[in-house]
CSV table of C-alpha atoms in Angstrom, one decimal:
chain,number,residue,atom,x,y,z
O,11,UNK,CA,3.4,-20.7,4.2
O,12,UNK,CA,5.0,-21.7,0.9
O,13,UNK,CA,3.2,-21.2,-2.4
O,14,UNK,CA,5.2,-20.3,-5.4
O,15,UNK,CA,2.3,-18.2,-6.6
O,16,UNK,CA,2.7,-15.7,-3.7
O,17,UNK,CA,4.2,-12.4,-4.7
O,18,UNK,CA,5.5,-9.8,-2.2
O,19,UNK,CA,5.4,-6.1,-2.9
O,20,UNK,CA,7.3,-3.7,-0.8
O,21,UNK,CA,5.7,-0.2,-0.6
O,22,UNK,CA,8.1,1.3,2.0
O,23,UNK,CA,8.8,4.5,0.1
O,24,UNK,CA,5.3,5.0,-1.3
O,25,UNK,CA,3.3,4.4,1.9
O,26,UNK,CA,6.1,5.7,4.2
O,27,UNK,CA,6.2,8.9,2.2
O,28,UNK,CA,2.7,9.7,3.4
O,29,UNK,CA,4.4,10.5,6.8
O,30,UNK,CA,7.0,13.0,5.5
O,31,UNK,CA,5.7,14.0,2.1
O,32,UNK,CA,8.3,11.7,0.4
O,33,UNK,CA,11.2,13.8,1.6
O,34,UNK,CA,13.6,10.9,1.7
O,35,UNK,CA,17.2,11.3,0.7
O,36,UNK,CA,18.3,9.8,-2.5
O,37,UNK,CA,20.6,7.5,-0.7
O,38,UNK,CA,17.9,6.2,1.6
O,39,UNK,CA,15.6,5.4,-1.3
O,40,UNK,CA,18.5,3.7,-3.1
O,41,UNK,CA,19.2,1.6,0.0
O,42,UNK,CA,15.6,0.5,0.2
O,43,UNK,CA,15.5,-0.5,-3.5
O,44,UNK,CA,18.8,-2.4,-3.2
O,45,UNK,CA,17.8,-4.2,0.0
O,46,UNK,CA,14.5,-5.3,-1.6
O,47,UNK,CA,16.3,-6.3,-4.8
O,48,UNK,CA,18.9,-8.4,-3.1
O,49,UNK,CA,16.2,-10.0,-0.8
O,50,UNK,CA,14.4,-11.4,-3.7
O,51,UNK,CA,11.3,-9.3,-3.3
O,52,UNK,CA,9.0,-9.5,-6.4
O,53,UNK,CA,8.0,-5.8,-6.6
O,54,UNK,CA,9.1,-2.5,-5.0
O,55,UNK,CA,6.6,0.4,-5.2
O,56,UNK,CA,8.7,3.5,-5.2
O,57,UNK,CA,6.0,6.1,-5.0
O,58,UNK,CA,3.1,7.6,-6.8
O,59,UNK,CA,2.6,8.4,-10.5
O,60,UNK,CA,1.0,11.9,-10.2
O,61,UNK,CA,0.8,14.7,-12.8
O,62,UNK,CA,2.8,17.9,-12.3
O,63,UNK,CA,0.7,20.8,-11.1
O,64,UNK,CA,-1.5,18.7,-8.9
O,65,UNK,CA,1.0,18.9,-6.0
O,66,UNK,CA,3.6,21.6,-5.1
O,67,UNK,CA,7.2,20.4,-5.5
O,68,UNK,CA,8.0,22.7,-2.6
O,69,UNK,CA,5.9,20.4,-0.4
O,70,UNK,CA,6.3,16.9,-1.7
O,71,UNK,CA,9.4,15.0,-2.8
O,72,UNK,CA,10.2,13.5,-6.1
O,73,UNK,CA,8.6,10.1,-5.3
O,74,UNK,CA,5.1,11.7,-5.4
O,75,UNK,CA,5.7,12.0,-9.2
O,76,UNK,CA,8.1,9.2,-10.2
O,77,UNK,CA,9.5,11.0,-13.2
O,78,UNK,CA,11.3,8.7,-15.6
O,79,UNK,CA,14.7,10.3,-15.1
O,80,UNK,CA,14.5,9.8,-11.4
O,81,UNK,CA,13.4,6.2,-11.8
O,82,UNK,CA,16.1,5.3,-14.3
O,83,UNK,CA,18.8,6.9,-12.1
O,84,UNK,CA,17.5,4.9,-9.1
O,85,UNK,CA,17.5,1.4,-10.7
O,86,UNK,CA,20.7,1.7,-12.7
O,87,UNK,CA,21.4,-1.8,-13.8
O,88,UNK,CA,19.1,-4.1,-11.9
O,89,UNK,CA,20.9,-7.1,-10.4
O,90,UNK,CA,17.8,-9.3,-9.9
O,91,UNK,CA,14.3,-10.0,-11.2
O,92,UNK,CA,12.7,-7.3,-9.1
O,93,UNK,CA,10.0,-5.2,-10.8
O,94,UNK,CA,9.3,-1.5,-10.2
O,95,UNK,CA,5.8,-0.3,-9.3
O,96,UNK,CA,4.1,3.1,-8.7
O,97,UNK,CA,0.6,3.9,-7.6
O,98,UNK,CA,-1.9,6.1,-9.4
O,99,UNK,CA,-4.8,7.8,-7.6
O,100,UNK,CA,-8.0,8.4,-9.5
O,101,UNK,CA,-8.1,12.1,-10.5
O,102,UNK,CA,-4.4,12.7,-9.8
O,103,UNK,CA,-2.8,11.5,-13.0
O,104,UNK,CA,-3.5,12.7,-16.6
O,105,UNK,CA,-3.5,9.9,-19.1
O,106,UNK,CA,-1.1,11.6,-21.4
O,107,UNK,CA,1.5,11.7,-18.6
O,108,UNK,CA,1.8,7.9,-18.6
O,109,UNK,CA,4.4,6.9,-21.1
O,110,UNK,CA,4.4,3.6,-23.0
O,111,UNK,CA,5.8,0.8,-20.9
O,112,UNK,CA,8.7,0.2,-23.3
O,113,UNK,CA,9.9,3.8,-22.6
O,114,UNK,CA,9.4,3.5,-18.8
O,115,UNK,CA,11.4,2.1,-15.9
O,116,UNK,CA,8.1,1.0,-14.4
O,117,UNK,CA,6.8,-2.5,-14.8
O,118,UNK,CA,3.5,-2.0,-13.0
O,119,UNK,CA,1.1,0.8,-12.1
O,120,UNK,CA,-1.4,0.1,-9.4
O,121,UNK,CA,-4.7,2.0,-9.4
O,122,UNK,CA,-6.1,3.1,-6.1
O,123,UNK,CA,-9.8,3.9,-5.9
O,124,UNK,CA,-12.9,3.8,-3.7
O,125,UNK,CA,-15.8,1.5,-4.5
O,126,UNK,CA,-17.8,4.5,-5.9
O,127,UNK,CA,-14.9,5.2,-8.4
O,128,UNK,CA,-14.7,1.7,-9.9
O,129,UNK,CA,-15.8,2.9,-13.4
O,130,UNK,CA,-13.0,5.4,-13.4
O,131,UNK,CA,-10.5,2.8,-12.1
O,132,UNK,CA,-11.5,0.3,-14.8
O,133,UNK,CA,-11.0,2.9,-17.5
O,134,UNK,CA,-7.6,3.9,-16.1
O,135,UNK,CA,-6.5,0.3,-15.9
O,136,UNK,CA,-7.5,-0.3,-19.5
O,137,UNK,CA,-5.5,2.7,-20.5
O,138,UNK,CA,-2.4,1.6,-18.5
O,139,UNK,CA,-2.7,-2.0,-19.7
O,140,UNK,CA,-2.9,-0.9,-23.3
O,141,UNK,CA,0.4,0.9,-22.8
O,142,UNK,CA,2.0,-2.4,-21.8
O,143,UNK,CA,2.1,-2.3,-18.0
O,144,UNK,CA,1.0,-4.8,-15.4
O,145,UNK,CA,-1.8,-3.4,-13.2
O,146,UNK,CA,-3.7,-4.0,-10.0
O,147,UNK,CA,-6.7,-2.3,-8.5
O,148,UNK,CA,-6.5,-1.4,-4.8
O,149,UNK,CA,-10.0,-0.8,-3.4
O,150,UNK,CA,-9.5,1.5,-0.5
O,151,UNK,CA,-11.5,1.8,2.7
O,152,UNK,CA,-13.2,-1.5,2.0
O,153,UNK,CA,-14.2,-1.8,5.7
O,154,UNK,CA,-16.7,1.0,5.1
O,155,UNK,CA,-18.0,-0.3,1.8
O,156,UNK,CA,-21.6,-1.7,1.6
O,157,UNK,CA,-21.9,-5.3,0.4
O,158,UNK,CA,-24.2,-4.6,-2.6
O,159,UNK,CA,-21.9,-1.9,-4.0
O,160,UNK,CA,-18.8,-4.0,-3.4
O,161,UNK,CA,-20.4,-7.1,-5.1
O,162,UNK,CA,-21.3,-5.0,-8.1
O,163,UNK,CA,-17.8,-3.5,-8.3
O,164,UNK,CA,-16.1,-6.9,-8.1
O,165,UNK,CA,-18.4,-8.3,-10.7
O,166,UNK,CA,-17.8,-5.4,-13.0
O,167,UNK,CA,-14.0,-5.7,-12.7
O,168,UNK,CA,-14.2,-9.4,-13.5
O,169,UNK,CA,-16.3,-8.8,-16.6
O,170,UNK,CA,-14.6,-5.7,-17.9
O,171,UNK,CA,-11.0,-5.6,-16.7
O,172,UNK,CA,-7.8,-7.6,-17.3
O,173,UNK,CA,-5.9,-6.7,-14.2
O,174,UNK,CA,-3.3,-8.8,-12.4
O,175,UNK,CA,-4.9,-8.6,-8.9
O,176,UNK,CA,-7.4,-6.7,-6.9
O,177,UNK,CA,-6.5,-5.8,-3.3
O,178,UNK,CA,-8.4,-6.0,-0.1
O,179,UNK,CA,-7.2,-2.7,1.5
O,180,UNK,CA,-7.7,-2.3,5.2
O,181,UNK,CA,-7.1,1.4,5.0
O,182,UNK,CA,-8.1,2.1,8.6
O,183,UNK,CA,-6.4,-0.9,10.2
O,184,UNK,CA,-9.8,-1.8,11.7
O,185,UNK,CA,-10.5,-5.3,10.4
O,186,UNK,CA,-10.3,-8.7,12.3
O,187,UNK,CA,-9.6,-12.1,10.9
O,188,UNK,CA,-13.3,-12.9,10.3
O,189,UNK,CA,-13.6,-9.9,8.0
O,190,UNK,CA,-10.4,-10.8,6.1
O,191,UNK,CA,-11.8,-14.3,5.6
O,192,UNK,CA,-15.1,-13.0,4.4
O,193,UNK,CA,-13.6,-10.4,2.0
O,194,UNK,CA,-10.9,-12.7,0.5
O,195,UNK,CA,-13.6,-15.3,-0.2
O,196,UNK,CA,-15.8,-12.7,-1.8
O,197,UNK,CA,-13.0,-11.4,-4.0
O,198,UNK,CA,-12.0,-14.9,-5.0
O,199,UNK,CA,-15.6,-15.8,-6.0
O,200,UNK,CA,-15.8,-12.9,-8.4
O,201,UNK,CA,-12.2,-12.6,-9.6
O,202,UNK,CA,-10.4,-16.0,-9.6
O,203,UNK,CA,-12.6,-17.5,-12.3
O,204,UNK,CA,-11.5,-14.6,-14.5
O,205,UNK,CA,-7.8,-15.3,-13.8
O,206,UNK,CA,-7.5,-12.3,-11.4
O,207,UNK,CA,-5.6,-12.8,-8.1
O,208,UNK,CA,-6.5,-11.4,-4.7
O,209,UNK,CA,-4.1,-9.2,-2.8
O,210,UNK,CA,-4.0,-7.8,0.8
O,211,UNK,CA,-2.8,-4.4,2.0
O,212,UNK,CA,-3.1,-4.3,5.8
O,213,UNK,CA,-2.6,-1.4,8.1
O,214,UNK,CA,-1.5,-1.9,11.7
O,215,UNK,CA,-3.7,0.2,13.9
O,216,UNK,CA,-4.9,-2.8,16.0
O,217,UNK,CA,-1.5,-4.6,15.7
O,218,UNK,CA,-3.1,-7.0,13.2
O,219,UNK,CA,-1.4,-6.0,10.0
O,220,UNK,CA,0.8,-9.1,10.0
O,221,UNK,CA,-1.8,-11.4,11.4
O,222,UNK,CA,-4.4,-10.3,8.8
O,223,UNK,CA,-1.9,-10.8,6.0
O,224,UNK,CA,-1.4,-14.4,7.2
O,225,UNK,CA,-5.1,-14.9,7.3
O,226,UNK,CA,-5.4,-13.6,3.8
O,227,UNK,CA,-2.7,-16.1,2.7
O,228,UNK,CA,-4.5,-18.9,4.4
O,229,UNK,CA,-7.7,-18.0,2.5
O,230,UNK,CA,-5.8,-18.0,-0.9
O,231,UNK,CA,-4.7,-14.4,-1.5
O,232,UNK,CA,-1.4,-14.4,-3.4
O,233,UNK,CA,-0.3,-10.7,-3.6
O,234,UNK,CA,1.1,-9.4,-0.3
O,235,UNK,CA,2.0,-5.7,0.5
O,236,UNK,CA,4.5,-5.0,3.3
O,237,UNK,CA,6.9,-2.3,4.3
O,238,UNK,CA,10.3,-2.4,6.1
O,239,UNK,CA,9.8,-1.9,9.8
O,240,UNK,CA,6.1,-1.5,9.1
O,241,UNK,CA,6.6,2.1,8.0
O,242,UNK,CA,3.5,3.8,6.7
O,243,UNK,CA,0.9,6.4,7.3
O,244,UNK,CA,-0.2,6.5,11.0
O,245,UNK,CA,0.2,3.1,12.5
O,246,UNK,CA,2.0,1.8,9.5
O,247,UNK,CA,1.7,-1.5,7.6
O,248,UNK,CA,2.4,-5.2,7.8
O,249,UNK,CA,6.2,-5.4,8.5
O,250,UNK,CA,8.2,-6.9,5.6
O,251,UNK,CA,10.7,-8.6,7.9
O,252,UNK,CA,7.8,-10.4,9.7
O,253,UNK,CA,6.3,-11.5,6.4
O,254,UNK,CA,9.6,-12.8,5.0
O,255,UNK,CA,10.2,-14.7,8.3
O,256,UNK,CA,6.8,-16.4,7.8
O,257,UNK,CA,7.1,-17.2,4.1
O,258,UNK,CA,9.3,-20.3,3.6
O,259,UNK,CA,10.1,-19.6,0.0
O,260,UNK,CA,13.8,-20.0,-0.4
O,261,UNK,CA,14.0,-17.2,-2.9
O,262,UNK,CA,13.6,-14.7,-0.1
O,263,UNK,CA,16.6,-13.6,2.0
O,264,UNK,CA,15.8,-11.7,5.1
O,265,UNK,CA,19.4,-10.6,5.9
O,266,UNK,CA,19.5,-7.5,3.6
O,267,UNK,CA,16.2,-6.3,5.3
O,268,UNK,CA,17.7,-6.7,8.7
O,269,UNK,CA,20.8,-4.9,7.6
O,270,UNK,CA,18.9,-1.8,6.3
O,271,UNK,CA,16.8,-1.9,9.5
O,272,UNK,CA,19.9,-1.5,11.7
O,273,UNK,CA,21.7,0.9,9.3
O,274,UNK,CA,18.9,3.3,8.2
O,275,UNK,CA,15.7,2.8,10.1
O,276,UNK,CA,17.0,3.2,13.6
O,277,UNK,CA,17.9,6.8,12.7
O,278,UNK,CA,14.8,7.4,10.6
O,279,UNK,CA,12.6,6.6,13.6
O,280,UNK,CA,14.2,9.5,15.5
O,281,UNK,CA,13.0,11.8,12.7
O,282,UNK,CA,9.5,10.6,11.9
O,283,UNK,CA,6.8,8.8,13.8
O,284,UNK,CA,4.8,5.7,13.0
O,285,UNK,CA,3.7,2.5,14.6
O,286,UNK,CA,1.7,1.6,17.8
O,287,UNK,CA,0.5,4.9,19.0
O,288,UNK,CA,-2.8,5.2,20.9
O,289,UNK,CA,-4.7,7.7,18.7
O,290,UNK,CA,-4.2,5.4,15.8
O,291,UNK,CA,-5.5,2.5,17.9
O,292,UNK,CA,-8.6,4.6,18.6
O,293,UNK,CA,-9.3,5.4,14.9
O,294,UNK,CA,-8.8,1.7,14.1
O,295,UNK,CA,-11.3,0.7,16.8
O,296,UNK,CA,-13.8,3.1,15.5
O,297,UNK,CA,-13.2,2.2,11.8
O,298,UNK,CA,-12.3,5.8,11.0
O,299,UNK,CA,-9.7,7.4,8.7
O,300,UNK,CA,-6.5,8.2,10.7
O,301,UNK,CA,-6.4,11.9,9.6
O,302,UNK,CA,-7.8,13.0,12.9
O,303,UNK,CA,-5.2,11.1,14.8
O,304,UNK,CA,-2.5,12.5,12.6
O,305,UNK,CA,-3.8,16.0,13.3
O,306,UNK,CA,-3.8,15.3,17.0
O,307,UNK,CA,-0.2,14.0,17.0
O,308,UNK,CA,0.9,17.3,15.5
O,309,UNK,CA,-0.8,19.3,18.3
O,310,UNK,CA,0.0,20.2,21.9
O,311,UNK,CA,-2.7,17.7,23.0
O,312,UNK,CA,-1.1,14.8,21.2
O,313,UNK,CA,-1.3,12.5,24.3
O,314,UNK,CA,-4.8,13.3,25.4
O,315,UNK,CA,-6.2,9.9,24.4
O,316,UNK,CA,-9.4,9.9,26.4
O,317,UNK,CA,-10.4,13.3,25.2
O,318,UNK,CA,-9.6,12.4,21.6
O,319,UNK,CA,-11.7,9.2,21.9
O,320,UNK,CA,-14.7,11.1,23.4
O,321,UNK,CA,-14.5,13.7,20.6
O,322,UNK,CA,-14.6,11.1,17.9
O,323,UNK,CA,-17.6,9.4,19.6
O,324,UNK,CA,-19.4,12.6,19.7
O,325,UNK,CA,-18.7,13.3,16.0
O,326,UNK,CA,-19.9,9.8,15.1
O,327,UNK,CA,-23.2,10.4,17.0
O,328,UNK,CA,-23.7,13.6,15.1
């Protein structure tokens, strides 16, 4: 439970924003940042680094873009050692829109990609690293990746890329402990000899986000993603408060997280929906993207679980 190498990254605003298009109030975002800072969290991921014109500002909030003026206003004068992170999706950020790290409030930019996009991810990581940032690569939907392609991707990262960590991302919340063990071991085999750490980003469709994060820790992963109250797309993520309760590192203080839970998240849960909801369980069981469950929850048939399950089974057969 205690390894000084373990780093905790809070992605409450970035992943939680997938529910409400990042339409959080400035005060809420400030409260999340401050709670993480005072709690001793290592990194807080405040949103996405996306280029203007790729998304409508009438639809998505400011944390889909993470403009420098917004970031600098947010952090003010940091009280602790916390580092600020944003995520960049392949194809949604123009290289020229990433400033030099010395001119940015960001310390790290994480690159999210699928296995088939690993060449593009490595190229983007090189560009970001050259500008002075820390980086990670988050390989999404790894539960659907074929072993030969994943092996090749990990080998290529190890040989060509100087990134801080590569994440096992259970995008669909479909994996069990045996799969976590297998993948962390595989990532370590290719990456640890090159000085690259392994991370875990677990979704909670099967109520295993926290459990799978623990399993990854046991197997030697040192970068942990979590969110306050488990907020995140669909079923959400590994809850930060559970992770801090498990880790015995004295630098972490759970009290500020409990405080923001009672003061902000109780009200937020009345406005937006996430967590243990049966359609997300179903997509997790079937190792499917939760988009169909999200669409169902927005319809008049949102609680027709059996019919939803049967429709997905039919689609899979086809």
